[in-house]
Amino acid sequence: MAHFHRKKPWDLGDEATPEAVYWNRREILREFGLGAIAVASLGALASCFGDSTGPDPLSEGAFNRPAIGAAFGDRYGVSRNPKYTLGEDRELTPETVGSKYNNYYEFTTAKNRVWRLAQQYPTIDEWRLEITGAVEKPLELGLDDLHGFEMEERLYRFRCVERWAMQVPWTGFPLSTLLDRAKPLSKAKYVRFTSVADRDHMPGMKQPGFTWPYFESLRMDEARDELTFVALGIYGHAMPMQHGAPLRIVTPWKYGYKSPKSLVKIELLEEEPSSFWYDAQPSEYGLYSNVRPKIPHPRWSQRKERDIGTGEERDTLLYNGYGEMVAGMYTGNEDLSAGSGWSS
Ligand SMILES: Nc1nc2c(c(=O)[nH]1)N[C@H]1C(S)=C(S)[C@@H](COP(=O)(O)O)O[C@H]1N2
Ligand SMILES: [Mo]
């Protein structure tokens, strides 16, 4: 009898099971009227969705081109804030690894191919970020305005719900600085973030089963927490598209999907908003989605994680190691996991 390579339970959460694959498969099958027997040929089917090959327009090594025009390129030589360290046993993930392994479903669900499609995104010369809703001063900011904020570099741990992890240097400023500009009203209790939806340049948006644009939300105190960062750069230069140029949120104590990319809108709200992932799969992706090793995702354990740089398997840390800074925000009203329903 043949021996099958038995995957460690570990492997499941990674390449084999991106966030929505299970669900997405069923959607795809329904959409195309295919039976279960067609599952095996999904790989072939996936190549119809725009993330297929063809001649490679990228020259060797061109994987991290900043998405914004050169005019802003010199603003990223900022100093590192020493307060944010990775911890003894962790090292920075090499850029060649971190920037070639991404989740950005608007491009493709294939993590190792996002960067190729993203590098073909046209150079961004103009961008508008709207800050609106329950604010005294609604704002619309362009790239110039955004580069007017004082930036710093922070080393953060980053943990995807699929169980891969990395450590990267982000350049940017705390979200609270940005929110202050718009003067949130006291009735504002939540912040909702909307990503760009650029169908002409994001081939993954043709996939069936998702409702775009991508959006996420935070409770007001989480949004104002010092850790919640607006990142315009990574590895000391302006953001390449695959990481969410020209700016994205980073919430390092939460699973990665709570860090939306390529923001075009920030809304301050009185009512609790939904999220892209909650709408897609409510049983699996809740409002809080804090990294909590003892609370399994419905389809896999969260006790371990894999470092994409070193390949090391290690224990997942509560709140991804940021408990001292954030645990105080959660005193019984946090839903237990990504998968335990929406919120209390
Ligand atoms: N707009 C948008 N933002 C997104 C996603 C996405 O698909 N679209 N994926 C999320 C997920 S699941 C993760 S793990 C992180 C990955 O960030 P990185 O590719 O910069 O490492 O981005 C998050 N933000
Ligand atoms: Mo993720």
XYZ file of C-alpha atoms and ligand atoms in Angstrom:
369
model
C 0.000 0.000 0.000
C 1.242 3.430 -0.848
C 2.339 5.712 1.894
C 0.723 9.063 1.801
C 2.543 12.055 3.061
C 0.624 12.810 6.195
C 0.396 16.522 6.716
C 0.945 17.787 10.204
C -2.247 19.438 11.421
C -0.057 22.451 11.194
C 0.175 22.547 7.453
C -3.543 22.825 7.141
C -3.842 26.429 8.113
C -1.275 27.598 5.680
C -1.104 27.248 1.912
C -3.709 24.528 2.005
C -6.341 26.569 3.774
C -6.396 30.269 3.193
C -9.189 31.988 5.002
C -12.020 31.301 2.667
C -10.901 28.449 0.546
C -13.285 25.937 2.002
C -16.210 28.253 1.713
C -15.005 29.754 -1.499
C -14.751 26.368 -3.128
C -18.376 25.701 -2.465
C -19.265 29.122 -3.816
C -17.231 28.552 -6.933
C -18.829 25.198 -7.514
C -22.287 26.620 -7.083
C -21.500 29.574 -9.292
C -20.298 27.341 -12.086
C -22.840 24.614 -11.554
C -20.106 22.092 -10.952
C -20.383 18.926 -8.914
C -18.101 17.701 -6.173
C -16.054 15.812 -8.718
C -14.803 19.095 -10.095
C -13.013 19.982 -6.871
C -9.823 18.328 -8.022
C -9.596 20.565 -11.047
C -10.081 23.772 -9.116
C -6.472 24.631 -9.634
C -7.114 24.838 -13.350
C -10.299 26.781 -12.775
C -8.512 29.276 -10.567
C -6.289 30.228 -13.443
C -9.303 31.678 -15.238
C -9.652 34.315 -12.575
C -6.823 36.499 -13.708
C -4.040 35.258 -11.462
C -2.598 33.057 -14.150
C 0.799 33.281 -15.678
C 1.622 34.619 -19.136
C 4.858 36.421 -19.853
C 6.453 37.737 -16.704
C 6.728 41.504 -17.063
C 8.853 41.813 -13.977
C 12.558 42.021 -14.114
C 14.571 39.995 -11.646
C 14.355 41.410 -8.158
C 11.604 43.953 -8.848
C 9.296 42.809 -6.116
C 9.096 45.817 -3.817
C 8.536 48.866 -6.005
C 6.884 51.606 -3.946
C 3.434 52.151 -5.386
C 3.487 55.914 -5.002
C 5.344 58.262 -7.312
C 8.968 59.143 -6.676
C 8.015 62.568 -5.288
C 7.371 61.028 -1.878
C 10.104 58.438 -1.913
C 12.568 60.371 0.203
C 10.333 60.680 3.262
C 11.007 57.282 4.750
C 14.398 57.648 6.355
C 12.856 58.030 9.816
C 14.094 56.793 13.148
C 12.933 53.633 14.788
C 10.859 53.937 17.943
C 12.794 51.790 20.443
C 9.681 51.085 22.476
C 8.484 48.411 20.064
C 10.736 45.384 20.072
C 10.249 41.931 18.645
C 11.250 39.963 21.714
C 14.359 37.911 22.259
C 13.631 34.906 20.131
C 12.426 36.707 17.026
C 14.191 38.307 14.141
C 13.044 40.553 11.339
C 11.601 38.662 8.409
C 13.686 39.191 5.260
C 11.958 41.546 2.853
C 12.314 39.013 0.054
C 10.107 36.702 2.113
C 7.612 39.102 3.717
C 6.880 40.963 0.511
C 6.323 37.824 -1.553
C 3.855 36.127 0.758
C 0.720 38.195 1.144
C -2.980 38.146 1.642
C -4.624 40.649 -0.645
C -7.658 38.949 -2.111
C -8.408 41.832 -4.472
C -5.376 40.618 -6.428
C -5.533 36.876 -5.876
C -6.048 34.353 -3.102
C -2.640 32.802 -3.908
C -0.291 34.254 -1.302
C 2.855 33.700 -3.310
C 1.461 35.453 -6.372
C -0.015 38.638 -4.933
C 3.250 40.520 -5.303
C 3.508 39.856 -9.025
C 0.057 41.223 -9.772
C 0.506 44.055 -7.291
C 3.762 45.175 -8.897
C 1.802 45.770 -12.076
C -0.548 48.176 -10.333
C -0.135 51.617 -11.936
C 1.950 54.133 -10.034
C -0.227 56.073 -7.625
C 0.021 59.835 -8.118
C -3.291 60.758 -6.611
C -5.071 59.270 -3.642
C -7.915 60.534 -1.504
C -8.541 59.330 2.026
C -11.867 60.408 3.414
C -12.468 60.691 7.157
C -16.145 61.062 7.794
C -19.148 60.149 9.939
C -19.437 61.202 13.573
C -16.705 63.827 13.421
C -16.671 67.551 13.950
C -14.379 68.105 10.992
C -14.801 65.740 8.047
C -11.570 65.532 6.081
C -10.271 64.503 2.719
C -6.530 63.962 2.647
C -4.199 63.528 -0.298
C -0.718 62.002 -0.406
C 0.847 65.349 0.461
C -1.291 65.692 3.573
C -0.566 62.155 4.661
C 3.158 62.683 4.274
C 2.840 65.778 6.436
C 2.380 63.667 9.568
C 5.503 62.950 11.555
C 6.525 59.387 10.852
C 8.426 56.789 12.856
C 9.474 53.200 12.292
C 8.132 50.386 14.439
C 9.082 46.726 14.537
C 5.916 44.696 14.974
C 5.052 41.040 15.184
C 2.281 40.096 12.759
C 0.078 37.008 12.952
C -2.386 35.793 10.324
C -5.346 33.694 11.434
C -4.034 31.035 9.017
C -1.136 30.512 11.482
C 1.740 32.117 9.637
C 3.636 34.916 11.321
C 6.284 37.462 10.447
C 8.133 40.411 11.954
C 8.416 43.596 9.898
C 9.378 47.265 10.229
C 6.468 49.565 9.424
C 6.822 53.310 8.798
C 3.938 55.566 9.709
C 2.124 57.156 12.623
C -0.488 56.204 15.230
C -4.067 56.170 13.973
C -5.096 58.371 16.902
C -3.081 61.234 15.374
C -5.159 61.003 12.234
C -8.469 60.650 14.079
C -7.673 63.686 16.234
C -7.461 65.820 13.110
C -11.079 65.049 12.308
C -12.223 65.613 15.911
C -14.429 62.578 16.594
C -17.692 63.344 18.369
C -18.288 61.695 21.735
C -21.065 59.572 20.223
C -18.530 57.869 17.906
C -18.059 54.337 19.247
C -16.606 52.437 16.293
C -14.285 53.073 13.378
C -14.915 51.479 10.011
C -12.161 51.240 7.386
C -12.773 50.764 3.674
C -10.158 49.536 1.211
C -9.921 50.610 -2.395
C -11.905 48.598 -4.938
C -10.170 49.098 -8.247
C -11.616 46.474 -10.551
C -9.563 47.546 -13.545
C -6.295 46.766 -11.810
C -7.201 44.120 -9.252
C -7.887 40.856 -11.055
C -8.883 38.959 -7.912
C -12.043 41.019 -7.628
C -13.494 38.908 -10.417
C -13.609 35.893 -8.123
C -17.133 34.905 -7.281
C -18.316 34.825 -3.708
C -16.957 38.037 -2.238
C -18.642 41.360 -1.746
C -16.254 44.220 -2.277
C -14.859 46.533 -1.106
C -12.909 44.957 1.745
C -13.775 46.637 5.012
C -12.937 46.224 8.656
C -13.672 47.896 11.953
C -12.348 48.554 15.427
C -13.949 49.674 18.623
C -13.058 53.292 19.367
C -10.688 52.493 22.243
C -8.897 49.920 20.076
C -8.617 52.402 17.235
C -7.125 54.964 19.599
C -4.755 52.503 21.244
C -1.114 53.495 20.804
C -0.360 50.227 18.979
C -2.862 50.868 16.191
C -0.710 52.170 13.408
C -1.231 53.784 10.029
C 1.580 52.405 7.873
C 2.708 54.193 4.706
C 5.990 52.358 4.463
C 7.699 49.067 5.176
C 11.388 48.045 5.306
C 12.410 51.706 5.190
C 10.670 52.719 1.969
C 7.204 53.584 0.717
C 4.762 50.693 0.653
C 4.675 48.351 -2.316
C 1.144 47.594 -3.441
C 1.083 44.037 -2.095
C 1.328 45.365 1.480
C -1.480 47.881 1.007
C -0.128 51.073 -0.546
C -0.391 53.902 -0.108
C -1.539 53.342 3.467
C -2.977 50.573 5.603
C -3.855 49.851 9.212
C -1.734 47.588 11.415
C -3.170 46.095 14.615
C -0.455 43.676 15.746
C -2.355 42.033 18.629
C -5.157 40.958 16.301
C -5.267 38.479 13.452
C -3.991 39.961 10.220
C -7.353 40.417 8.554
C -8.046 43.195 11.062
C -5.314 45.210 9.294
C -7.047 46.487 6.140
C -4.973 47.655 3.175
C -5.072 50.568 0.749
C -7.527 52.688 2.710
C -9.832 55.139 0.991
C -12.293 55.796 3.794
C -12.404 55.951 7.582
C -15.843 56.374 9.132
C -16.636 57.084 12.744
C -19.840 55.333 13.739
C -22.268 55.043 16.617
C -23.354 51.518 15.723
C -21.192 48.425 15.526
C -20.340 47.763 11.885
C -19.878 44.396 10.214
C -16.734 43.357 8.318
C -15.772 41.793 5.007
C -14.894 38.493 6.652
C -17.863 38.450 8.980
C -20.179 38.892 6.022
C -18.383 36.113 4.159
C -18.232 33.614 7.031
C -19.853 34.826 10.257
C -19.068 31.698 12.252
C -15.341 32.155 11.759
C -14.432 35.821 11.907
C -15.668 37.960 14.762
C -15.418 41.598 15.645
C -12.480 41.384 18.022
C -10.345 38.612 16.551
C -7.577 39.078 19.067
C -4.735 36.566 18.872
C -5.587 33.996 21.551
C -3.764 30.663 21.438
C -6.283 28.758 23.536
C -9.260 29.720 21.420
C -9.266 27.599 18.279
C -10.542 28.748 14.961
C -13.479 26.449 14.115
C -11.288 24.601 11.619
C -7.854 24.603 13.287
C -5.987 25.124 16.525
C -4.306 28.463 17.155
C -1.752 27.172 19.684
C 1.136 27.166 17.224
C 2.329 29.394 14.454
C 4.965 29.245 11.727
C 7.497 32.007 11.124
C 7.611 32.556 7.361
C 11.207 33.801 7.571
C 12.862 31.063 9.620
C 10.313 28.314 9.086
C 10.289 27.814 12.846
C 7.186 26.491 14.541
C 6.548 28.107 17.889
C 3.881 28.778 20.467
C 1.352 31.477 19.698
C 1.488 34.296 22.245
C -1.628 35.695 23.904
C -2.477 38.959 22.153
C 0.512 38.139 19.956
C 2.749 39.162 22.857
C 1.152 42.599 23.322
C -0.916 41.679 26.382
C 0.717 44.221 28.678
C -0.389 46.971 26.356
C -3.842 45.808 25.330
C -5.293 43.297 27.812
C -6.827 46.117 29.849
C -9.227 46.902 27.028
C -10.852 43.500 27.327
C -12.638 42.904 30.568
C -15.280 40.369 29.803
C -16.917 41.936 26.787
C -14.603 40.457 24.211
C -16.000 37.625 22.155
C -13.862 34.577 22.663
C -12.382 34.042 19.279
C -12.410 34.650 15.632
C -15.039 31.998 15.370
C -17.315 32.376 18.329
C -19.812 34.699 16.768
C -19.952 38.359 16.247
C -19.741 40.117 19.562
C -21.171 40.088 23.024
N -7.954 45.131 1.411
C -7.467 44.014 1.969
N -6.815 44.120 3.156
C -6.308 43.001 3.738
C -6.493 41.714 3.149
C -7.165 41.656 1.890
O -7.360 40.573 1.299
N -7.626 42.820 1.337
N -6.013 40.593 3.783
C -5.809 40.685 5.229
C -5.104 39.534 5.768
S -5.993 38.108 5.912
C -3.801 39.591 6.207
S -3.079 38.272 6.963
C -2.998 40.812 6.009
C -1.705 40.460 5.270
O -0.856 41.570 5.209
P 0.513 41.487 4.387
O 0.225 40.870 3.070
O 0.997 42.885 4.291
O 1.433 40.628 5.176
O -3.699 41.814 5.267
C -5.059 41.970 5.608
N -5.628 43.114 4.928
Mo -4.802 36.707 7.343
